[in-house]
XYZ file of C-alpha atoms in Angstrom:
594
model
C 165.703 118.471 68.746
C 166.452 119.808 65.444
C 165.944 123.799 64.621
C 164.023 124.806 61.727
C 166.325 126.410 58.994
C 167.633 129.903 59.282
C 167.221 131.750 55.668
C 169.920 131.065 53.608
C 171.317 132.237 50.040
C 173.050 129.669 48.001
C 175.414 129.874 45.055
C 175.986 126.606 43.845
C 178.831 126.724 41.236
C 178.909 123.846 38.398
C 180.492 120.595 39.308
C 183.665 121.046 37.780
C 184.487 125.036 39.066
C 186.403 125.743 41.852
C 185.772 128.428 44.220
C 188.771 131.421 45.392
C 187.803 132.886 48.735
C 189.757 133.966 51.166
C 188.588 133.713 54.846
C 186.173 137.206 55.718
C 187.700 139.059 58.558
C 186.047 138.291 61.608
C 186.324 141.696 62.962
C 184.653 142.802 60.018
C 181.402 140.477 60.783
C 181.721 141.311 64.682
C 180.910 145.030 63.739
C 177.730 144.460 61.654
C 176.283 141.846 64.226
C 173.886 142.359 66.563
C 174.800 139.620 69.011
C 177.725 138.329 70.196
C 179.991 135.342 68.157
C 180.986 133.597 71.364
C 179.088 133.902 74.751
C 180.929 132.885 77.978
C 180.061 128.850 79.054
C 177.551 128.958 81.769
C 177.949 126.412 84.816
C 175.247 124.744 86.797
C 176.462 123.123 89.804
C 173.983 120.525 91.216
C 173.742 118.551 94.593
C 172.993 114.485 95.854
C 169.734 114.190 97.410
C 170.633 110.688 99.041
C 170.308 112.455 102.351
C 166.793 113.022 101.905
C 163.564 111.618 101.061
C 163.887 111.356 97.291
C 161.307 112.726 94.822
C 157.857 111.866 93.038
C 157.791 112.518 89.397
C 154.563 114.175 89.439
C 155.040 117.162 87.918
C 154.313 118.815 91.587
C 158.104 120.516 92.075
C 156.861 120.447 95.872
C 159.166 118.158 97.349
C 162.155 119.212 99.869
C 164.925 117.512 98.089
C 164.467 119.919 95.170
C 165.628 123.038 97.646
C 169.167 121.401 98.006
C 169.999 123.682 94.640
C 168.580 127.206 93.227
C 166.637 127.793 90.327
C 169.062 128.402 87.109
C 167.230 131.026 84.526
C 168.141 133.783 82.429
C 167.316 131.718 79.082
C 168.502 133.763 75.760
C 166.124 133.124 72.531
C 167.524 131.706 70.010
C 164.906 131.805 67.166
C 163.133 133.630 65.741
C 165.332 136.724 67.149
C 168.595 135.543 68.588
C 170.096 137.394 71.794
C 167.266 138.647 73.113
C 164.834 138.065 76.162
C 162.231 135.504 75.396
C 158.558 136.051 75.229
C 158.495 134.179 78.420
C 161.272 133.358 80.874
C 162.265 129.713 81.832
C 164.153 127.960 85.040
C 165.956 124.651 85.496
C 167.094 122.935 88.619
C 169.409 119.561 88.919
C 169.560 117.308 91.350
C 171.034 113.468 91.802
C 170.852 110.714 94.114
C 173.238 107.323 93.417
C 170.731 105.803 90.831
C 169.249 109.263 88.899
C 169.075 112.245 87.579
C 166.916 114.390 88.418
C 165.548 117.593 86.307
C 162.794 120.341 87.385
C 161.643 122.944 84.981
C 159.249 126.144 85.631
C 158.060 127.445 82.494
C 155.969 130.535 82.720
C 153.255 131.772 80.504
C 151.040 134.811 81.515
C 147.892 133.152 80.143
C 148.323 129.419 81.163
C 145.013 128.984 78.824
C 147.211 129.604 75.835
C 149.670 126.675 76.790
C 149.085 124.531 73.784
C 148.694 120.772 75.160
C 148.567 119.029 72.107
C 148.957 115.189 72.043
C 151.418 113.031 70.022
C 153.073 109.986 69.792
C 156.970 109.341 71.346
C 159.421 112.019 69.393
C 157.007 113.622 67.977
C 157.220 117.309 70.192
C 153.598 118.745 69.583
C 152.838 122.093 71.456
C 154.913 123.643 73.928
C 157.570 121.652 75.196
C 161.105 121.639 77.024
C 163.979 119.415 76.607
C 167.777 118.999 78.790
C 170.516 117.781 76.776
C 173.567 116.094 78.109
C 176.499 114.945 76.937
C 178.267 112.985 79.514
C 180.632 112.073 77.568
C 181.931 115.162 77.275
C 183.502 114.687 73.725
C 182.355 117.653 72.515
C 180.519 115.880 69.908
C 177.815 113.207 71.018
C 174.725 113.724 73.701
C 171.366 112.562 74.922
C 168.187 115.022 74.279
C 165.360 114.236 76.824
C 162.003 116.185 75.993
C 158.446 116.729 77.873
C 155.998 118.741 76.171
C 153.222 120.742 78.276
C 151.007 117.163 77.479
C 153.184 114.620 78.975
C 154.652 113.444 75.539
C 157.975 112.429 75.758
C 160.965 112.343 73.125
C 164.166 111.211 73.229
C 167.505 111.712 70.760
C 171.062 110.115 70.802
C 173.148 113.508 69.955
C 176.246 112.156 67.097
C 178.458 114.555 65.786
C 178.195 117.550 67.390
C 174.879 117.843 65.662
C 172.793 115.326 64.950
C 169.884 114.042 66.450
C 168.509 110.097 66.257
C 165.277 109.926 67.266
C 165.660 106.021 66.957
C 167.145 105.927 70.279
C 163.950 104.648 73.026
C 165.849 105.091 76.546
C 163.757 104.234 79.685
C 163.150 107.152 81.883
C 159.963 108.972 83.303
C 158.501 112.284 83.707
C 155.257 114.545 84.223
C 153.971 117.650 84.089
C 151.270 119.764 85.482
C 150.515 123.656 84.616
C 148.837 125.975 87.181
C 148.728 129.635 87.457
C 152.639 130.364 86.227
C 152.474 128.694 83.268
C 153.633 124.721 83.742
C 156.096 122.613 85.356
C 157.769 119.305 84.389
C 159.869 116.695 86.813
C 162.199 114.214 84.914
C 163.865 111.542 86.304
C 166.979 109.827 84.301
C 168.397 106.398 85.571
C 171.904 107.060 85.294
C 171.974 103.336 83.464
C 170.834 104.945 80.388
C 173.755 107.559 80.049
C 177.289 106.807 79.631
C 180.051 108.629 81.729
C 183.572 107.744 82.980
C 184.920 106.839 86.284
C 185.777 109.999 87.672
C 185.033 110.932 90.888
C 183.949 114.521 90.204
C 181.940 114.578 86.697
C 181.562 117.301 84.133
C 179.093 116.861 81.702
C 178.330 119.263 78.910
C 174.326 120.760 79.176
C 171.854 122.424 77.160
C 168.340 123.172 77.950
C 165.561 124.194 75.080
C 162.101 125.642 75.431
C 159.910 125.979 72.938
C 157.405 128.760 73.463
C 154.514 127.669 71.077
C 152.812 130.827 69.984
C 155.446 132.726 69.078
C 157.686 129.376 67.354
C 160.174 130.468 69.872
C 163.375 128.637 70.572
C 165.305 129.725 74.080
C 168.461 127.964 75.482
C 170.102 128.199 78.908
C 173.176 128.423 77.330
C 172.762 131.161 74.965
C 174.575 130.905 71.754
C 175.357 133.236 68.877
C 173.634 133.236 65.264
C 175.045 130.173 63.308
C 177.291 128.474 66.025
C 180.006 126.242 64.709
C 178.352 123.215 66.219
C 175.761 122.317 69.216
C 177.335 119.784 71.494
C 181.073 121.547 71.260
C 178.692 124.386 72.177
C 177.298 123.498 75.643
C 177.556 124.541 79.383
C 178.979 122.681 81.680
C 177.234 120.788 84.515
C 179.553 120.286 87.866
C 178.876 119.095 91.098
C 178.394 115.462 90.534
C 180.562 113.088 92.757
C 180.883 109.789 93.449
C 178.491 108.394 91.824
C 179.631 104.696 90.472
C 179.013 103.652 86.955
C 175.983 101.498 86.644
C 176.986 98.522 84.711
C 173.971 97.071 82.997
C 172.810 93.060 83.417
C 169.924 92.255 81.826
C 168.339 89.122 80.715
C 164.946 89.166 79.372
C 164.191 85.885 77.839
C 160.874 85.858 76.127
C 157.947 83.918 73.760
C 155.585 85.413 71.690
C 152.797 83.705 70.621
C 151.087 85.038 67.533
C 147.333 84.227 65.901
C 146.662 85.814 62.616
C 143.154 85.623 60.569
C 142.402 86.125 57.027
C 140.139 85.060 54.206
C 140.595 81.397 53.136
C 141.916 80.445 49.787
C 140.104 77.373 48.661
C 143.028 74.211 48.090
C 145.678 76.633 49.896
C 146.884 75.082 53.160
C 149.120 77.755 53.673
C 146.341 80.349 53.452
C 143.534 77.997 55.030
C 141.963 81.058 57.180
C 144.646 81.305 59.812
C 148.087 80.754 61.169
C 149.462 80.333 64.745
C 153.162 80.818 65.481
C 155.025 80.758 68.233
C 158.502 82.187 68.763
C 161.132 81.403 71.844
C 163.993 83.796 72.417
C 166.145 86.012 74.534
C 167.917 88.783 74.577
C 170.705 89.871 77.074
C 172.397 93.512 77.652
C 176.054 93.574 79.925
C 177.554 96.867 80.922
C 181.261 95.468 80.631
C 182.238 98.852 81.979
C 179.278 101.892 81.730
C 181.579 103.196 78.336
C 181.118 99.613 77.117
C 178.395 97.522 76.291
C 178.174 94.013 75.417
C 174.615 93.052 73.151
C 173.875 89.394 72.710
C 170.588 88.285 71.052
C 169.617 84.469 70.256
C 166.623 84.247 67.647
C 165.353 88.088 68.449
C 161.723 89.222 68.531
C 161.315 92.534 66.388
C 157.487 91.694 66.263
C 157.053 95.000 68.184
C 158.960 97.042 66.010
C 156.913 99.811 63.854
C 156.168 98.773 60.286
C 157.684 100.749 57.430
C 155.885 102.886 55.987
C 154.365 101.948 52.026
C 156.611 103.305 49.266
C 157.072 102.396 46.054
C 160.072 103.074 43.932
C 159.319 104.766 40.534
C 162.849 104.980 39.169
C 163.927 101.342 40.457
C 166.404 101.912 43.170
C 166.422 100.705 46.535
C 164.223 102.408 49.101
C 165.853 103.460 52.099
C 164.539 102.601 55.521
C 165.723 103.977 59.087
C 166.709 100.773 61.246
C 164.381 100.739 63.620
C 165.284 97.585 65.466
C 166.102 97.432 69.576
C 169.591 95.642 69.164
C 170.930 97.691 66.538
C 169.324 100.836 67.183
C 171.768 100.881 70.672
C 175.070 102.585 69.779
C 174.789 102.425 66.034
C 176.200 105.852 65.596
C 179.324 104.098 66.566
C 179.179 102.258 63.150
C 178.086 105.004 60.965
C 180.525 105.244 58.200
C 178.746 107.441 55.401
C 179.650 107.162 51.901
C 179.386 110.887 49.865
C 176.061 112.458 50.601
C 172.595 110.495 51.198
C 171.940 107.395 52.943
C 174.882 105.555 51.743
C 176.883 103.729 54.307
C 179.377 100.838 54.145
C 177.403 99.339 56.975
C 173.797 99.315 56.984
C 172.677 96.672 59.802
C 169.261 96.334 57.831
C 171.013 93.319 55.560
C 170.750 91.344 58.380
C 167.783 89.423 58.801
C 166.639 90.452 55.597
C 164.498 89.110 53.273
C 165.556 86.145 51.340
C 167.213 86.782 48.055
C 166.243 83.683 46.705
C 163.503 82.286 44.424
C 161.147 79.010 43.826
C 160.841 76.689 40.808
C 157.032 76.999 42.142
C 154.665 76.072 38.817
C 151.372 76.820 39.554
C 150.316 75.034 36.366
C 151.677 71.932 37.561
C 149.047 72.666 41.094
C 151.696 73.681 43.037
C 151.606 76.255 45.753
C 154.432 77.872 47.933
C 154.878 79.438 51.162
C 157.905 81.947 50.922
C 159.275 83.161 54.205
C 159.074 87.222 54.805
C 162.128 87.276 56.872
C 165.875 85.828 57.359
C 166.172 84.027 60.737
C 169.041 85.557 63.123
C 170.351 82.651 65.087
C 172.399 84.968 67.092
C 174.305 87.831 67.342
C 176.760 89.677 69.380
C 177.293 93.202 69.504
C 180.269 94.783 71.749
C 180.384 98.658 71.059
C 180.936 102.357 73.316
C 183.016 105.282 73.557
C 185.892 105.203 76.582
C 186.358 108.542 78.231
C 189.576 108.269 76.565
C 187.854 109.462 73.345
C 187.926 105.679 71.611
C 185.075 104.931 70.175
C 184.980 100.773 69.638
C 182.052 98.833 67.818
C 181.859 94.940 67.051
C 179.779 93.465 66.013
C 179.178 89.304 64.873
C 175.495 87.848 63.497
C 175.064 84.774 62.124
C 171.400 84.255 59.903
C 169.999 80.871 59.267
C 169.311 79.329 55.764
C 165.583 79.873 54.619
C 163.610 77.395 53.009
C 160.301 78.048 50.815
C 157.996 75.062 51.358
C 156.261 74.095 47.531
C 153.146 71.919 48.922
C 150.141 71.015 46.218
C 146.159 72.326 45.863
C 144.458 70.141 48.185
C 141.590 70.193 45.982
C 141.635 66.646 44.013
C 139.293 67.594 41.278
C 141.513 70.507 40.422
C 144.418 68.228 40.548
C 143.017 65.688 38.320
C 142.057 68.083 35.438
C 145.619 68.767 35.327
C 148.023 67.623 32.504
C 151.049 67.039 34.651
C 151.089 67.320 39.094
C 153.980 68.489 40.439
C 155.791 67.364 43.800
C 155.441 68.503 47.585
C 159.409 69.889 48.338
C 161.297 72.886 50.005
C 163.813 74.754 47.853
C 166.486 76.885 49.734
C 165.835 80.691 49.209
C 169.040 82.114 51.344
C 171.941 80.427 52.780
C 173.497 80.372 56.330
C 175.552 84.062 56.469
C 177.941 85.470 58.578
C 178.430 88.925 59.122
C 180.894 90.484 60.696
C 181.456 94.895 61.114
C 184.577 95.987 63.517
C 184.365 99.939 63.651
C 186.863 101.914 65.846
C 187.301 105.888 66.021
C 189.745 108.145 67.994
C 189.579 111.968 69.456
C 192.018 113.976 69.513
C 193.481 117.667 69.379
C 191.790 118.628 72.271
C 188.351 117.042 70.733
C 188.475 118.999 67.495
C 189.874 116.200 65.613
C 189.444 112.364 65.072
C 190.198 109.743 62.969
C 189.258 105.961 62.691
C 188.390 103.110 60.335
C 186.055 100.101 59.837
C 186.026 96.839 58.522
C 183.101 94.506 57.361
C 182.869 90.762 56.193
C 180.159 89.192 54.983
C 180.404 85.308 53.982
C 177.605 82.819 52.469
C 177.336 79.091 52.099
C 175.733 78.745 48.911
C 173.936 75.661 48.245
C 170.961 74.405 45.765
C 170.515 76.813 43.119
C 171.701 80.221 45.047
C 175.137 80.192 42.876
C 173.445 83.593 41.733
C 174.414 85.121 45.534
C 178.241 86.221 46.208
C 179.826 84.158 47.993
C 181.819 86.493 49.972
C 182.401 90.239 50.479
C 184.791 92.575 51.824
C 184.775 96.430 52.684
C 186.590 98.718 54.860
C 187.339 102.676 54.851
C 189.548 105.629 56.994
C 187.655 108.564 58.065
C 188.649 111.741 59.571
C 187.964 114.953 60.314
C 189.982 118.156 61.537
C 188.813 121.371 62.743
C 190.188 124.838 63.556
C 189.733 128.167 65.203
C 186.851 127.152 67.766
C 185.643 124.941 64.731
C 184.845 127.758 62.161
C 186.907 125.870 59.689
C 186.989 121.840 58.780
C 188.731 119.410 56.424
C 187.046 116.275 56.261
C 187.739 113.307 54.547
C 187.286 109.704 53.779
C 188.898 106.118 51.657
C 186.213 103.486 50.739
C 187.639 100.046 49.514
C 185.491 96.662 48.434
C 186.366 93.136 47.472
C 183.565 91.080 46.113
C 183.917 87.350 45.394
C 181.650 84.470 43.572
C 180.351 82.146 40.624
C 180.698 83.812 37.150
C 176.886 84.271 37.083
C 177.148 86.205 40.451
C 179.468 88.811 39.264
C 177.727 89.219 36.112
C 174.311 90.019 37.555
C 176.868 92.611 40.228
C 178.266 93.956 36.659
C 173.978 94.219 35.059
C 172.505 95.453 38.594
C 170.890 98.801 38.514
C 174.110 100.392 41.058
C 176.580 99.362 38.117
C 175.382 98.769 34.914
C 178.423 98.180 32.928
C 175.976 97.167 29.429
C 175.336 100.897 29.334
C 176.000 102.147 25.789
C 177.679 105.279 27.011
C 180.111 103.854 29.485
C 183.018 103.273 26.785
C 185.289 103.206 30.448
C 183.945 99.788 31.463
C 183.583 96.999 30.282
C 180.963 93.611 30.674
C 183.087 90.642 31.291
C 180.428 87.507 31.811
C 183.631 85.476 33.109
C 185.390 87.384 35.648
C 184.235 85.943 39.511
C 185.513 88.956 41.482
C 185.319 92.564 41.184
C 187.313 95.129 43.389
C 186.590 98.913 43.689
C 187.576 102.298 46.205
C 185.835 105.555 46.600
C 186.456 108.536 48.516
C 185.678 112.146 49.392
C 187.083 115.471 50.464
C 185.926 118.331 51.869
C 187.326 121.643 53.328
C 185.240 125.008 54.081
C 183.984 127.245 56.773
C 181.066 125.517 59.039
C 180.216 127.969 61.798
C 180.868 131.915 63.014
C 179.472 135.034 61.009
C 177.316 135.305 58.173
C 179.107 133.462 55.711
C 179.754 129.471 54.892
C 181.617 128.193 52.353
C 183.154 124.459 50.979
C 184.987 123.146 48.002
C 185.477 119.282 47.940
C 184.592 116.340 45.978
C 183.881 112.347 45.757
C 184.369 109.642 43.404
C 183.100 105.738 43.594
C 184.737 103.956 40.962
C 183.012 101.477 38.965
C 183.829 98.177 40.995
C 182.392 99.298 44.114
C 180.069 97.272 45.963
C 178.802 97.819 49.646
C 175.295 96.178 49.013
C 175.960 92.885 50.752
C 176.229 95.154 54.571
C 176.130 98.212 53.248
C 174.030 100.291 51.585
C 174.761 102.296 47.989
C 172.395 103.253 45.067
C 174.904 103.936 42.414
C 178.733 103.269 41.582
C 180.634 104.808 38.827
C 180.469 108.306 40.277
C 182.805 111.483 40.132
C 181.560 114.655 41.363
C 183.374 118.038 42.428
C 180.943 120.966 44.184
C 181.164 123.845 45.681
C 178.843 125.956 47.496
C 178.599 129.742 49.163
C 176.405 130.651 51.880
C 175.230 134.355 53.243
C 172.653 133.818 56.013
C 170.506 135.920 57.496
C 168.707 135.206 61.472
């Protein structure tokens, strides 16, 4: 769950200064705050009910398994006022059996009539709610966020460095609530398939607990943290006491058909728009826990038909609009193959190319009486997906799709008496609109320095067979990139960097339309740097970023860095980039107030 902004004042310097500071004494800030900068790591220790008769997730905490483990309270507030005693005090017990987790919350409220119960859909945390995170991993930097507000809604987040929350992630898992005379009470139980842990015998998992107390837009934790902390998971308690539980390694196979009937108003001498259409679809899709770090995803022709929609935009200055993926297959793991490129939504991998709409375009005349049918969506024949984090601190992604050529079918008005008034008929035929692609994205990442560090790469290929009249399409294209990140004194401090690289290969009339597109634009009259060349059939570029500051502890942030895309850069065949050609230095200083 993401916290609402503390009050900051910026001073953002011009894009070519650079900024002098040297780092504030921290015994200096320790004297004017109010709160401590570092607060001891709390421990919960929790107990196996497999003894006993197992629980009801009722929201009823009346059950005799719960009283294998005490209450844990003593929640801090962290917003509005941090450090101090809440408006109203919260507990937390833990429990587990060989299958679950299980998770029991008492939240008082003097007037239980004030509780507000508002409704919502999934992720959307309405009212008063409270929410366990835990990061099993125990990487210091990724986590799962369960949530229950006081109405039964539920939310859900996959936690990615040490920060930030994906609400994209849908894990199954159940819970309920029920308020009374305290205040209200929630029961959550976790199948332990949906988290991913190591082999140990005895785990530790980091833990954090939220409430939010709705009348006051109060934030408490159960492990109480300081004003600004350096990071959130890095940040956590500890949860002991868990034993012998085995990994569960995942097998599922859920083959399916969906069988779809839509209406809408008839288009006289249209038979593709006759009044209605009837489609059926045959499929499956298959999840193996190789090991409960690893997960192998396989998927032959895969039914998104259940997925949300987008929601309408239109773009007013031309660029591409950026939607979230929102997609089962690649929605599991896909922080694995994050790779951003400078700030914004830019990534060398962006898993929305796949299965995208065709590129292509008809030789449809309607003059001539013809009419076409255009397909809304590239066919994925298959794809594999192999991706996790080892609690050796690897994190490994693979992934291999393969999309089937799309054809528009051109058919005539079946009206005669239009046909014959016409000069010239034209010819029932289907015209290829994209060709059969592979795409390929290997991804791997590595912790070390006691988790305060890691570095990694990744590597994508995407390759066409061009046929008919799609010459205009690259034929082939190539990126890859280093990342890493280091960080210091209990993470105050951070150097973070990155090395973008792209090959791009196909028919002269390809690579001029990559040189004319809207991300390049090398016809620009001010770009005396470039350089249109209508006969070159490849173009090469890098980019790259650096950045090194303060991040967390005390009242002040600070960061000097820069990044640069050169003009040959091109991600857009699996990645995702608005604009090439870039250089840009910043930096930025920060005095906050809580």
């Amino acid at each position: 769950m993401t916290f609402s902004k503390l009050i900051t004042l910026s001073a953002f310097l011009c894009a070519s200064s650079v900024l002098f500071s040297q780092p504030e004494s921290t015994s200096e800030e320790n004297k004017t705050d109010k709160t401590p900068t570092k607060y001891e790591k709390r421990v919960y220790t929790t107990a196996s009910i497999a003894d006993t008769e197992g629980i009801s997730i009722d929201g009823y905490i009346d059950e005799a398994a719960w009283n294998v483990v005490e209450w844990s309270t003593d929640y801090v507030e962290f917003q509005p006022d941090v450090g101090t005693a809440p408006t109203e005090q919260t507990k937390m017990k833990i429990v587990y059996d060989d299958k679950n987790l299980y998770v029991a919350f008492r939240c008082y409220q003097a007037d239980p009539s004030t509780i507000e119960k508002r409704m919502g859909r999934r992720d959307d945390f309405p009212g008063d709610w409270v929410e366990i995170n835990l990061g099993s991993y125990n990487d210091d930097r990724t986590g799962f966020s369960f949530t229950i507000s006081a109405s039964g809604v539920k939310g859900d987040e996959f936690i990615s460095n040490n920060g930030n929350f994906d609400g994209s992630w849908n894990p199954i898992w159940y819970a309920d609530t029920k308020i009374d005379d305290e205040g209200w009470t929630a029961e959550l139980r976790i199948p332990l398939s949906q988290l991913r842990f190591g082999n140990e015998n005895e785990q530790v998992w980091g833990l954090q607990s939220t409430r939010r107390y709705f009348n006051n837009e109060e934030r408490s934790l159960w492990q109480p943290l300081p004003a600004n902390p350096p990071g959130w998971v890095s940040e956590f308690g500890e949860l002991r006491g868990i034993t012998g539980i085995e990994p569960q390694k995942q097998l599922e196979i859920q083959p399916y058909t969906v069988s779809q009937f839509d209406t809408f108003e008839a288009e006289p001498g249209n038979e593709f728009r006759d009044g209605s259409n009837t489609n059926l679809t045959v499929g499956l899709d298959a999840k193996i826990g190789i090991t409960n770090d690893l997960t192998l995803d396989l998927t032959v022709n895969p039914d998104f038909g259940q997925v949300d929609a987008d929601p309408g935009a239109i773009s007013l200055d031309g660029f591409e609009i950026f939607f979230p993926e929102r997609r089962p297959f690649f929605v599991e793991n896909k922080n694995v193959f994050d790779f951003r490129v400078g700030g914004g939504a830019d990534n060398v991998f962006f898993s929305r190319r796949i299965g995208r709409t065709p590129q292509g375009f008809t030789t449809t005349d309607g003059s001539k009486g013809e009419i076409e049918d255009f397909p809304t969506n590239t066919t994925i024949l298959g794809a594999a997906k192999f991706s996790g984090k080892t609690k050796d601190g690897w994190s490994i992604g693979f992934l291999e799709s393969i999309t089937d050529k799309e054809y528009a079918k051109i058919r005539l008005n079946t009206d005669q008496d239009f046909l014959d008034g016409l000069e010239e008929v034209g010819e029932p035929r289907e015209e290829i609109v994209e060709p059969l692609t592979n795409y390929m994205v290997g991804r791997v990442q590595k912790d070390f320095n006691d988790k305060n560090s890691y570095i990694g790469g990744i590597f994508t290929a995407t390759n066409r067979k061009l046929e008919g009249n799609l010459d205009f399409l690259r034929e082939s294209a190539y990126t890859g990139g280093i990342d890493f990140k280091h960080n210091w004194k209990e993470r105050r401090y951070y150097a973070t960097g990155k090395f973008t690289f792209s090959n791009v290969n196909g028919s002269e009339e390809a690579i001029r339309l990559t040189q004319t597109s809207l991300t390049h634009l090398f016809q620009r009259v001010d770009a005396d740097h470039v350089e249109l060349d209508p006969t070159r059939t490849s173009l090469s570029g890098t980019g790259g970023s650096f950045e090194i500051g303060k991040g967390g502890g005390g009242k002040w942030r600070y960061n000097v860095g820069g990044n640069y895309r050169s003009p040959e850069l091109e991600l857009n065949d699996i990645g995702f980039m608005r604009q090439a050609d870039q250089y840009t230095q910043y930096a930025n200083v920060r005095r906050l107030w809580n």
